[in-house]
Amino acid sequence: MRHCLFCLLFAIAPALADSEPEPDLIYLTTPAGQSLFMESELHGDYFPLASYLESEQVLTFCGPASMAAVLNSLGIPRPSPHRLFPYQLFTQDLVFNPANQALKSYARVEHEGLVLAEVGEFLENLGVQASTYHASEFSVDWLRETLVNALASPGQRLIANYSRRPLGQDGDGHLSPLAAYDRDSDRVLILDVAKYKYPPVWLTVAQLHEAMLLEDPGSNLSRGLVVVSP
């Protein structure tokens, strides 16, 4: 059974990027990352999310890619893409329903990306509940408690909005779903939708909070967290 689980993990996670990872980041593709996953108490969200996780189709589509994975993982009614008819699936393109096109068009998101509040509004317009929280308004302890409660609930999902800069990764503002938590190491697993750059990574909750605190120039506010439920 354990060998089958490792096969699934390796099938989904891409190779590490060319640049050397920071010493305190633990990637899921490493033995340490796999051990954390096997020993973690809260990893139920990993399987439905990883099953639908796609790489962002352009550099600014971390928001649409994260939303599509979250929506598909919740088992809510899905749209029917023209090219997949009669099958149903949320795609990165199909998160741009008429309400979201009016809020921020495909072309603008392709140029600018999405800020935290816009991700929440997009999700609400797609028929789910989404609560957004800016990191400047919450503590590390609040973040930990919220992560644990949401990851313990099969009907909730989490999207993190953070900066890569404090983590020593290439790039800056980013969005990706959260999929697991290990109590002993106090680490949370990010399923990076920029799969061409990095595989899933374990961060401490304190690291994630620090990365969320950096200001998003698109909103002049800190980054933060989205809690999603049907």
Coordinates of N, CA and C in Angstrom, one line a residue:
M1 N 0.8 -1.2 0.0 CA 0.0 0.0 0.0 C 0.9 1.2 0.0
R2 N 1.9 1.3 0.8 CA 2.8 2.4 0.9 C 3.5 2.7 -0.5
H3 N 3.9 1.5 -1.2 CA 4.5 1.7 -2.5 C 3.6 2.4 -3.4
C4 N 2.3 2.0 -3.4 CA 1.3 2.6 -4.3 C 1.2 4.1 -4.0
L5 N 1.2 4.5 -2.8 CA 1.0 5.9 -2.4 C 2.2 6.7 -2.9
F6 N 3.4 6.1 -2.8 CA 4.6 6.8 -3.3 C 4.5 7.0 -4.8
C7 N 4.0 5.9 -5.5 CA 3.8 6.1 -6.9 C 3.0 7.2 -7.3
L8 N 1.9 7.4 -6.6 CA 0.9 8.5 -6.8 C 1.6 9.8 -6.6
L9 N 2.4 9.9 -5.5 CA 3.1 11.2 -5.2 C 4.1 11.5 -6.3
F10 N 4.9 10.6 -6.8 CA 5.9 10.8 -7.8 C 5.2 11.1 -9.1
A11 N 4.1 10.5 -9.4 CA 3.4 10.8 -10.7 C 2.9 12.2 -10.8
I12 N 2.5 12.8 -9.6 CA 1.9 14.1 -9.6 C 3.0 15.2 -9.5
A13 N 4.0 15.0 -8.7 CA 5.0 16.0 -8.4 C 6.0 16.1 -9.5
P14 N 6.3 17.3 -10.0 CA 7.3 17.4 -11.1 C 8.7 17.4 -10.5
A15 N 9.7 17.5 -11.3 CA 11.1 17.5 -10.9 C 11.4 18.9 -10.3
L16 N 12.4 18.9 -9.4 CA 12.8 20.2 -8.8 C 13.3 21.2 -9.8
A17 N 13.1 22.4 -9.6 CA 13.6 23.5 -10.5 C 15.2 23.4 -10.5
D18 N 15.8 24.0 -11.5 CA 17.2 24.0 -11.6 C 17.9 24.6 -10.4
S19 N 17.3 25.7 -9.9 CA 17.9 26.4 -8.7 C 17.9 25.6 -7.5
E20 N 18.9 25.7 -6.6 CA 18.9 25.0 -5.4 C 17.9 25.5 -4.4
P21 N 17.1 24.6 -3.8 CA 16.1 25.0 -2.8 C 16.8 25.6 -1.5
E22 N 16.0 26.4 -0.9 CA 16.5 26.9 0.4 C 16.6 25.8 1.4
P23 N 17.5 25.8 2.3 CA 17.7 24.6 3.3 C 16.5 24.3 4.1
D24 N 15.7 25.3 4.4 CA 14.6 25.1 5.3 C 13.2 24.8 4.6
L25 N 13.3 24.7 3.2 CA 12.1 24.3 2.5 C 12.3 22.8 2.2
I26 N 11.2 22.1 2.4 CA 11.2 20.7 2.2 C 10.2 20.3 1.0
Y27 N 10.7 19.9 -0.1 CA 9.9 19.6 -1.2 C 9.4 18.1 -1.1
L28 N 8.2 18.0 -1.7 CA 7.5 16.7 -1.6 C 8.3 15.6 -2.3
T29 N 9.1 16.0 -3.3 CA 9.8 15.0 -4.1 C 11.0 14.4 -3.4
T30 N 11.4 15.0 -2.2 CA 12.5 14.5 -1.4 C 12.1 13.4 -0.4
P31 N 13.0 12.6 0.0 CA 12.7 11.6 1.1 C 12.1 12.3 2.3
A32 N 12.6 13.4 2.7 CA 12.1 14.1 3.9 C 10.7 14.6 3.6
G33 N 10.4 15.1 2.4 CA 9.1 15.5 2.1 C 8.1 14.4 2.1
Q34 N 8.5 13.2 1.6 CA 7.6 12.1 1.5 C 7.3 11.5 3.0
S35 N 8.3 11.5 3.8 CA 8.2 11.1 5.2 C 7.2 12.0 5.9
L36 N 7.3 13.3 5.7 CA 6.4 14.2 6.3 C 4.9 13.9 5.9
F37 N 4.8 13.6 4.6 CA 3.4 13.3 4.1 C 2.9 12.1 4.8
M38 N 3.7 11.0 4.9 CA 3.2 9.8 5.4 C 2.9 9.9 6.9
E39 N 3.6 10.8 7.6 CA 3.4 11.0 9.0 C 2.5 12.1 9.4
S40 N 2.0 12.9 8.4 CA 1.2 14.0 8.7 C -0.2 13.5 9.1
E41 N -0.8 14.3 10.1 CA -2.1 13.9 10.6 C -3.2 14.4 9.6
L42 N -3.0 15.5 8.9 CA -4.1 16.0 8.1 C -3.6 16.1 6.6
H43 N -4.0 15.1 5.8 CA -3.6 15.2 4.4 C -4.7 14.7 3.5
G44 N -6.0 14.7 4.0 CA -7.1 14.2 3.2 C -7.4 15.1 2.0
D45 N -7.1 16.4 2.1 CA -7.3 17.3 0.9 C -6.4 17.0 -0.2
Y46 N -5.2 16.4 0.1 CA -4.2 16.2 -1.0 C -4.8 15.4 -2.2
F47 N -5.5 14.4 -1.9 CA -5.9 13.5 -3.0 C -6.9 14.1 -3.9
P48 N -8.0 14.7 -3.4 CA -8.9 15.3 -4.4 C -8.3 16.5 -5.1
L49 N -7.4 17.3 -4.4 CA -6.8 18.4 -5.0 C -5.8 18.0 -6.1
A50 N -4.9 17.1 -5.7 CA -3.8 16.7 -6.6 C -4.4 16.0 -7.8
S51 N -5.6 15.4 -7.7 CA -6.2 14.7 -8.8 C -6.6 15.7 -9.9
Y52 N -6.9 16.9 -9.5 CA -7.3 17.9 -10.5 C -6.4 19.1 -10.7
L53 N -5.2 19.0 -10.0 CA -4.3 20.1 -10.1 C -3.6 20.2 -11.5
E54 N -3.7 21.4 -12.1 CA -3.0 21.6 -13.4 C -2.1 22.8 -13.2
S55 N -1.0 22.8 -14.1 CA -0.1 23.9 -14.1 C -0.8 25.1 -14.6
E56 N -0.5 26.3 -14.1 CA -1.1 27.5 -14.6 C -0.7 27.6 -16.1
Q57 N -1.7 28.0 -16.9 CA -1.4 28.0 -18.4 C -0.7 29.2 -18.9
V58 N -0.6 30.3 -18.1 CA 0.3 31.4 -18.3 C 0.8 31.9 -17.0
L59 N 1.8 32.7 -17.0 CA 2.5 33.0 -15.8 C 1.6 33.7 -14.7
T60 N 0.6 34.4 -15.2 CA -0.3 35.2 -14.3 C -1.6 34.4 -13.9
F61 N -1.7 33.1 -14.2 CA -2.9 32.4 -14.0 C -2.8 31.4 -12.8
C62 N -2.0 31.8 -11.8 CA -2.0 31.0 -10.6 C -3.4 31.0 -9.9
G63 N -4.1 32.2 -10.0 CA -5.4 32.2 -9.4 C -6.4 31.3 -10.1
P64 N -6.6 31.5 -11.4 CA -7.5 30.6 -12.1 C -7.2 29.1 -12.0
A65 N -5.9 28.8 -12.0 CA -5.5 27.4 -11.8 C -5.8 26.8 -10.5
S66 N -5.6 27.7 -9.4 CA -5.9 27.2 -8.1 C -7.4 27.1 -7.9
M67 N -8.2 28.0 -8.4 CA -9.6 28.0 -8.3 C -10.2 26.8 -9.0
A68 N -9.7 26.5 -10.2 CA -10.2 25.3 -11.0 C -10.0 24.0 -10.2
A69 N -8.8 23.9 -9.6 CA -8.5 22.6 -8.8 C -9.4 22.5 -7.6
V70 N -9.6 23.7 -6.9 CA -10.4 23.7 -5.7 C -11.9 23.3 -6.1
L71 N -12.4 24.0 -7.1 CA -13.8 23.7 -7.5 C -14.0 22.3 -7.9
N72 N -13.1 21.8 -8.7 CA -13.3 20.4 -9.2 C -13.2 19.4 -8.0
S73 N -12.4 19.7 -7.0 CA -12.1 18.8 -5.9 C -13.3 18.8 -4.9
L74 N -14.2 19.8 -5.0 CA -15.3 19.9 -4.1 C -16.5 19.1 -4.5
G75 N -16.5 18.6 -5.8 CA -17.6 17.8 -6.3 C -18.9 18.6 -6.5
I76 N -18.8 19.9 -6.7 CA -20.0 20.7 -7.0 C -20.3 20.6 -8.5
P77 N -21.5 21.0 -8.9 CA -21.8 20.9 -10.4 C -20.8 21.7 -11.2
R78 N -20.4 21.1 -12.3 CA -19.3 21.7 -13.1 C -19.9 22.1 -14.5
P79 N -19.2 23.1 -15.1 CA -19.6 23.4 -16.5 C -19.2 22.3 -17.5
S80 N -19.7 22.4 -18.7 CA -19.3 21.5 -19.7 C -18.5 22.2 -20.8
P81 N -17.2 22.0 -20.8 CA -16.4 22.7 -21.8 C -16.7 22.2 -23.2
H82 N -16.8 23.1 -24.1 CA -17.2 22.8 -25.5 C -16.4 21.6 -26.0
R83 N -15.1 21.6 -25.8 CA -14.2 20.6 -26.4 C -14.3 19.3 -25.6
L84 N -14.9 19.2 -24.5 CA -15.0 18.0 -23.7 C -16.4 17.5 -23.6
F85 N -17.3 18.2 -24.3 CA -18.7 17.8 -24.2 C -18.9 16.3 -24.6
P86 N -19.7 15.5 -23.8 CA -20.7 16.0 -22.8 C -20.1 15.9 -21.3
Y87 N -18.8 15.8 -21.2 CA -18.2 15.7 -19.9 C -18.1 17.1 -19.2
Q88 N -18.0 17.1 -17.9 CA -18.0 18.4 -17.2 C -16.7 18.6 -16.4
L89 N -16.2 19.8 -16.4 CA -15.0 20.1 -15.7 C -14.8 21.6 -15.6
F90 N -14.3 22.1 -14.4 CA -13.9 23.5 -14.4 C -12.5 23.6 -15.0
T91 N -12.3 24.5 -15.9 CA -11.0 24.7 -16.5 C -10.6 26.1 -16.1
Q92 N -9.3 26.5 -16.3 CA -8.9 27.8 -16.0 C -9.6 28.8 -16.9
D93 N -10.0 28.5 -18.1 CA -10.7 29.4 -18.9 C -12.2 29.6 -18.4
L94 N -12.7 28.5 -17.9 CA -14.2 28.5 -17.5 C -14.4 29.2 -16.2
V95 N -13.4 29.5 -15.4 CA -13.6 30.3 -14.2 C -14.1 31.8 -14.6
F96 N -13.9 32.1 -15.9 CA -14.3 33.4 -16.4 C -15.7 33.3 -16.9
N97 N -16.6 33.1 -16.0 CA -18.0 33.2 -16.4 C -18.4 34.7 -16.6
P98 N -19.6 35.0 -17.1 CA -20.0 36.4 -17.4 C -19.8 37.3 -16.2
A99 N -20.1 36.9 -15.0 CA -19.9 37.8 -13.8 C -18.4 38.1 -13.6
N100 N -17.6 37.1 -13.8 CA -16.2 37.3 -13.5 C -15.5 38.1 -14.7
Q101 N -16.0 37.9 -15.9 CA -15.5 38.7 -17.0 C -15.8 40.2 -16.8
A102 N -17.0 40.4 -16.2 CA -17.3 41.8 -15.9 C -16.5 42.4 -14.7
L103 N -16.2 41.5 -13.8 CA -15.3 41.9 -12.6 C -13.9 42.2 -13.1
K104 N -13.3 41.3 -13.8 CA -11.9 41.4 -14.3 C -11.8 40.5 -15.5
S105 N -11.6 41.0 -16.6 CA -11.6 40.2 -17.9 C -10.4 39.3 -18.0
Y106 N -10.6 38.3 -18.8 CA -9.5 37.3 -19.1 C -8.2 38.1 -19.5
A107 N -8.4 39.1 -20.3 CA -7.2 39.8 -20.8 C -6.5 40.5 -19.7
R108 N -7.3 41.1 -18.8 CA -6.7 41.9 -17.7 C -6.0 40.9 -16.7
V109 N -6.6 39.8 -16.4 CA -6.0 38.8 -15.5 C -4.7 38.2 -16.1
E110 N -4.7 38.0 -17.4 CA -3.6 37.6 -18.1 C -2.4 38.6 -18.0
H111 N -2.8 39.8 -17.9 CA -1.8 40.9 -17.8 C -1.4 41.2 -16.4
E112 N -2.4 41.2 -15.5 CA -2.1 41.6 -14.1 C -2.2 40.6 -13.0
G113 N -2.9 39.4 -13.3 CA -3.2 38.5 -12.3 C -4.3 38.9 -11.4
L114 N -4.5 38.3 -10.3 CA -5.6 38.6 -9.4 C -5.1 38.9 -8.0
V115 N -5.7 39.9 -7.3 CA -5.4 40.1 -5.9 C -6.3 39.3 -5.0
L116 N -6.1 39.2 -3.7 CA -6.8 38.4 -2.8 C -8.3 38.6 -2.9
A117 N -8.7 39.8 -2.8 CA -10.2 40.1 -2.8 C -10.8 39.6 -4.1
E118 N -10.1 39.7 -5.2 CA -10.7 39.3 -6.5 C -10.9 37.8 -6.6
V119 N -9.9 37.1 -6.0 CA -10.1 35.6 -5.9 C -11.3 35.2 -5.2
G120 N -11.6 35.9 -4.0 CA -12.8 35.6 -3.3 C -14.0 35.9 -4.1
E121 N -14.0 37.1 -4.8 CA -15.2 37.4 -5.6 C -15.4 36.5 -6.7
F122 N -14.3 36.1 -7.4 CA -14.4 35.1 -8.5 C -15.1 33.8 -8.0
L123 N -14.6 33.4 -6.9 CA -15.2 32.1 -6.3 C -16.7 32.3 -5.9
E124 N -17.0 33.4 -5.3 CA -18.4 33.6 -5.0 C -19.3 33.6 -6.3
N125 N -18.8 34.2 -7.3 CA -19.5 34.3 -8.6 C -19.6 32.9 -9.3
L126 N -18.8 31.9 -8.8 CA -18.8 30.6 -9.3 C -19.7 29.7 -8.5
G127 N -20.3 30.2 -7.4 CA -21.3 29.4 -6.7 C -20.8 28.8 -5.4
V128 N -19.7 29.2 -4.9 CA -19.2 28.7 -3.6 C -19.0 29.9 -2.6
Q129 N -18.9 29.5 -1.4 CA -18.6 30.6 -0.3 C -17.1 30.7 -0.2
A130 N -16.6 32.0 -0.2 CA -15.2 32.2 -0.1 C -15.0 33.4 0.9
S131 N -14.2 33.1 1.9 CA -13.8 34.2 2.9 C -12.4 34.5 2.7
T132 N -12.0 35.8 2.6 CA -10.7 36.2 2.4 C -10.1 36.9 3.7
Y133 N -8.9 36.7 4.0 CA -8.2 37.2 5.2 C -6.8 37.7 4.8
H134 N -6.6 39.0 5.1 CA -5.3 39.5 4.9 C -4.3 39.2 6.1
A135 N -3.1 38.9 5.8 CA -2.2 38.4 6.8 C -1.9 39.5 7.8
S136 N -2.0 40.8 7.4 CA -1.7 41.9 8.4 C -2.8 41.9 9.5
E137 N -3.9 41.2 9.3 CA -5.0 41.2 10.3 C -5.0 39.9 11.1
F138 N -4.1 39.0 10.9 CA -4.1 37.7 11.7 C -2.7 37.3 12.1
S139 N -2.6 36.5 13.2 CA -1.4 36.1 13.8 C -1.0 34.7 13.2
V140 N 0.2 34.3 13.5 CA 0.6 32.9 13.2 C -0.3 31.9 13.9
D141 N -0.6 32.1 15.1 CA -1.5 31.2 15.8 C -2.9 31.1 15.2
W142 N -3.4 32.2 14.8 CA -4.7 32.2 14.1 C -4.6 31.4 12.8
L143 N -3.5 31.7 12.0 CA -3.4 31.0 10.8 C -3.3 29.5 11.0
R144 N -2.5 29.0 12.0 CA -2.4 27.6 12.3 C -3.7 27.0 12.6
E145 N -4.5 27.7 13.5 CA -5.8 27.1 13.9 C -6.7 27.1 12.7
T146 N -6.7 28.1 11.8 CA -7.6 28.1 10.7 C -7.2 27.0 9.7
L147 N -5.9 26.8 9.5 CA -5.5 25.7 8.6 C -5.9 24.3 9.1
V148 N -5.7 24.1 10.4 CA -6.0 22.8 11.0 C -7.5 22.6 10.9
N149 N -8.3 23.5 11.2 CA -9.8 23.4 11.2 C -10.3 23.1 9.7
A150 N -9.7 23.8 8.8 CA -10.2 23.7 7.4 C -9.7 22.4 6.8
L151 N -8.5 22.0 7.1 CA -7.9 20.7 6.5 C -8.6 19.5 7.2
A152 N -9.2 19.7 8.4 CA -9.9 18.6 9.0 C -11.3 18.5 8.5
S153 N -11.8 19.4 7.7 CA -13.1 19.4 7.2 C -13.1 19.0 5.8
P154 N -13.8 17.9 5.4 CA -13.8 17.5 4.0 C -14.4 18.5 3.1
G155 N -15.3 19.4 3.6 CA -16.0 20.3 2.7 C -15.4 21.7 2.6
Q156 N -14.1 21.8 3.1 CA -13.5 23.1 3.0 C -12.2 23.0 2.2
R157 N -11.8 24.1 1.5 CA -10.5 24.1 0.9 C -9.8 25.4 1.2
L158 N -8.5 25.5 1.0 CA -7.7 26.7 1.3 C -6.8 27.0 0.1
I159 N -6.8 28.3 -0.2 CA -5.9 28.9 -1.2 C -5.0 29.9 -0.5
A160 N -3.7 29.8 -0.6 CA -2.8 30.7 0.0 C -2.3 31.7 -1.1
N161 N -2.3 33.0 -0.7 CA -1.8 34.1 -1.5 C -0.5 34.6 -0.8
Y162 N 0.7 34.4 -1.4 CA 1.9 34.7 -0.7 C 3.0 35.1 -1.7
S163 N 4.1 35.6 -1.1 CA 5.2 36.0 -1.9 C 6.3 35.0 -1.8
R164 N 6.9 34.7 -3.0 CA 8.0 33.7 -3.0 C 9.3 34.3 -2.4
R165 N 9.4 35.6 -2.4 CA 10.7 36.2 -2.0 C 11.2 35.8 -0.6
P166 N 10.4 35.8 0.4 CA 11.0 35.4 1.7 C 11.4 33.9 1.8
L167 N 10.9 33.1 0.8 CA 11.2 31.7 0.7 C 12.4 31.4 -0.1
G168 N 13.0 32.4 -0.7 CA 14.2 32.2 -1.6 C 13.8 31.5 -2.9
Q169 N 12.5 31.5 -3.3 CA 12.1 30.9 -4.6 C 12.2 32.0 -5.6
D170 N 12.2 31.6 -6.9 CA 12.2 32.5 -8.0 C 10.8 33.1 -8.2
G171 N 10.7 34.4 -8.3 CA 9.4 35.1 -8.5 C 9.0 35.8 -7.3
D172 N 7.7 36.3 -7.3 CA 7.1 37.1 -6.2 C 5.7 36.6 -5.8
G173 N 4.7 37.4 -6.1 CA 3.3 37.0 -5.7 C 2.8 35.8 -6.4
H174 N 2.1 35.0 -5.6 CA 1.7 33.7 -6.1 C 0.4 33.2 -5.3
L175 N -0.3 32.3 -5.9 CA -1.5 31.7 -5.3 C -1.4 30.2 -5.6
S176 N -1.7 29.4 -4.6 CA -1.8 27.9 -4.7 C -2.6 27.3 -3.6
P177 N -3.2 26.1 -3.8 CA -3.9 25.5 -2.8 C -3.0 24.9 -1.7
L178 N -3.6 24.8 -0.5 CA -2.9 24.1 0.6 C -3.6 22.7 0.8
A179 N -2.7 21.7 1.1 CA -3.3 20.3 1.0 C -3.0 19.4 2.2
A180 N -2.1 19.8 3.1 CA -1.8 18.9 4.3 C -1.1 19.7 5.4
Y181 N -1.2 19.2 6.6 CA -0.5 19.8 7.7 C 0.1 18.7 8.6
D182 N 1.4 18.9 9.0 CA 2.0 18.0 9.9 C 2.3 18.7 11.3
R183 N 1.7 18.2 12.3 CA 1.7 18.9 13.6 C 3.1 18.9 14.2
D184 N 3.9 17.8 14.1 CA 5.2 17.7 14.8 C 6.1 18.8 14.2
S185 N 6.1 19.0 12.9 CA 7.0 19.9 12.3 C 6.4 21.3 12.1
D186 N 5.1 21.4 12.4 CA 4.3 22.6 12.2 C 4.4 23.1 10.7
R187 N 4.4 22.2 9.8 CA 4.5 22.5 8.4 C 3.2 22.2 7.6
V188 N 3.0 23.1 6.6 CA 1.8 23.0 5.7 C 2.3 22.7 4.3
L189 N 1.6 21.9 3.6 CA 2.0 21.5 2.2 C 1.2 22.4 1.2
I190 N 2.0 23.1 0.4 CA 1.5 23.9 -0.7 C 1.6 23.1 -2.0
L191 N 0.5 23.0 -2.7 CA 0.5 22.4 -4.0 C 0.7 23.5 -5.1
D192 N 1.9 23.7 -5.5 CA 2.3 24.8 -6.3 C 1.7 24.6 -7.7
V193 N 0.9 25.5 -8.2 CA 0.3 25.4 -9.6 C 1.3 25.8 -10.6
A194 N 2.5 26.4 -10.3 CA 3.5 26.7 -11.3 C 4.4 25.4 -11.3
K195 N 3.8 24.3 -11.8 CA 4.5 23.0 -11.7 C 5.7 22.9 -12.6
Y196 N 5.9 23.9 -13.5 CA 7.1 23.9 -14.3 C 8.3 24.5 -13.5
K197 N 8.0 25.1 -12.4 CA 9.0 25.7 -11.6 C 9.4 24.9 -10.3
Y198 N 8.3 24.5 -9.6 CA 8.5 23.9 -8.3 C 7.5 22.8 -8.0
P199 N 7.9 21.7 -7.4 CA 6.9 20.7 -6.9 C 6.3 21.2 -5.6
P200 N 5.3 20.4 -5.1 CA 4.7 20.8 -3.8 C 5.8 21.0 -2.7
V201 N 5.6 21.9 -1.8 CA 6.6 22.2 -0.8 C 6.0 22.3 0.6
W202 N 6.7 21.9 1.6 CA 6.3 22.0 3.0 C 7.0 23.2 3.5
L203 N 6.2 24.1 4.1 CA 6.6 25.3 4.8 C 6.2 25.3 6.2
T204 N 6.9 25.9 7.1 CA 6.4 26.0 8.5 C 5.3 27.1 8.4
V205 N 4.3 27.0 9.3 CA 3.2 28.0 9.4 C 3.8 29.4 9.5
A206 N 4.9 29.6 10.3 CA 5.5 30.9 10.5 C 6.1 31.4 9.2
Q207 N 6.7 30.5 8.4 CA 7.2 30.9 7.1 C 6.1 31.3 6.1
L208 N 5.0 30.6 6.1 CA 3.9 31.0 5.3 C 3.3 32.3 5.7
H209 N 3.2 32.5 7.0 CA 2.7 33.8 7.5 C 3.6 35.0 7.0
E210 N 4.9 34.8 7.2 CA 5.8 35.8 6.8 C 5.7 36.1 5.3
A211 N 5.5 35.0 4.5 CA 5.4 35.2 3.0 C 4.1 35.9 2.7
M212 N 3.0 35.7 3.5 CA 1.7 36.3 3.2 C 1.7 37.8 3.6
L213 N 2.6 38.2 4.5 CA 2.6 39.6 5.0 C 3.1 40.6 4.0
L214 N 3.9 40.2 3.0 CA 4.4 41.1 2.1 C 3.2 41.7 1.3
E215 N 3.4 43.0 1.0 CA 2.3 43.8 0.3 C 2.2 43.4 -1.2
D216 N 0.9 43.3 -1.6 CA 0.6 43.1 -3.0 C 0.5 44.4 -3.7
P217 N 1.3 44.8 -4.6 CA 1.2 46.1 -5.2 C -0.1 46.3 -6.0
G218 N -0.8 45.2 -6.3 CA -2.0 45.4 -7.0 C -3.1 45.9 -6.1
S219 N -3.0 45.7 -4.8 CA -4.0 46.1 -3.9 C -3.5 47.1 -2.8
N220 N -2.2 47.1 -2.7 CA -1.5 47.9 -1.6 C -1.9 47.3 -0.2
L221 N -2.2 46.0 -0.2 CA -2.6 45.3 1.1 C -1.7 44.1 1.2
S222 N -1.6 43.5 2.3 CA -0.9 42.3 2.5 C -1.6 41.2 1.8
R223 N -0.9 40.1 1.5 CA -1.5 38.9 0.9 C -2.2 38.1 2.0
G224 N -2.6 36.9 1.8 CA -3.3 36.2 2.8 C -3.9 34.9 2.4
L225 N -5.1 34.6 2.9 CA -5.7 33.3 2.8 C -7.1 33.4 2.3
V226 N -7.5 32.4 1.5 CA -8.9 32.2 1.1 C -9.4 30.9 1.6
V227 N -10.6 30.9 2.4 CA -11.2 29.7 2.9 C -12.5 29.5 2.0
V228 N -12.5 28.3 1.4 CA -13.6 28.0 0.4 C -14.4 26.9 0.9
S229 N -15.8 27.0 0.7 CA -16.7 25.9 1.0 C -17.9 25.9 0.1
P230 N -18.5 24.8 -0.2 CA -19.7 24.8 -1.1 C -20.8 25.7 -0.6

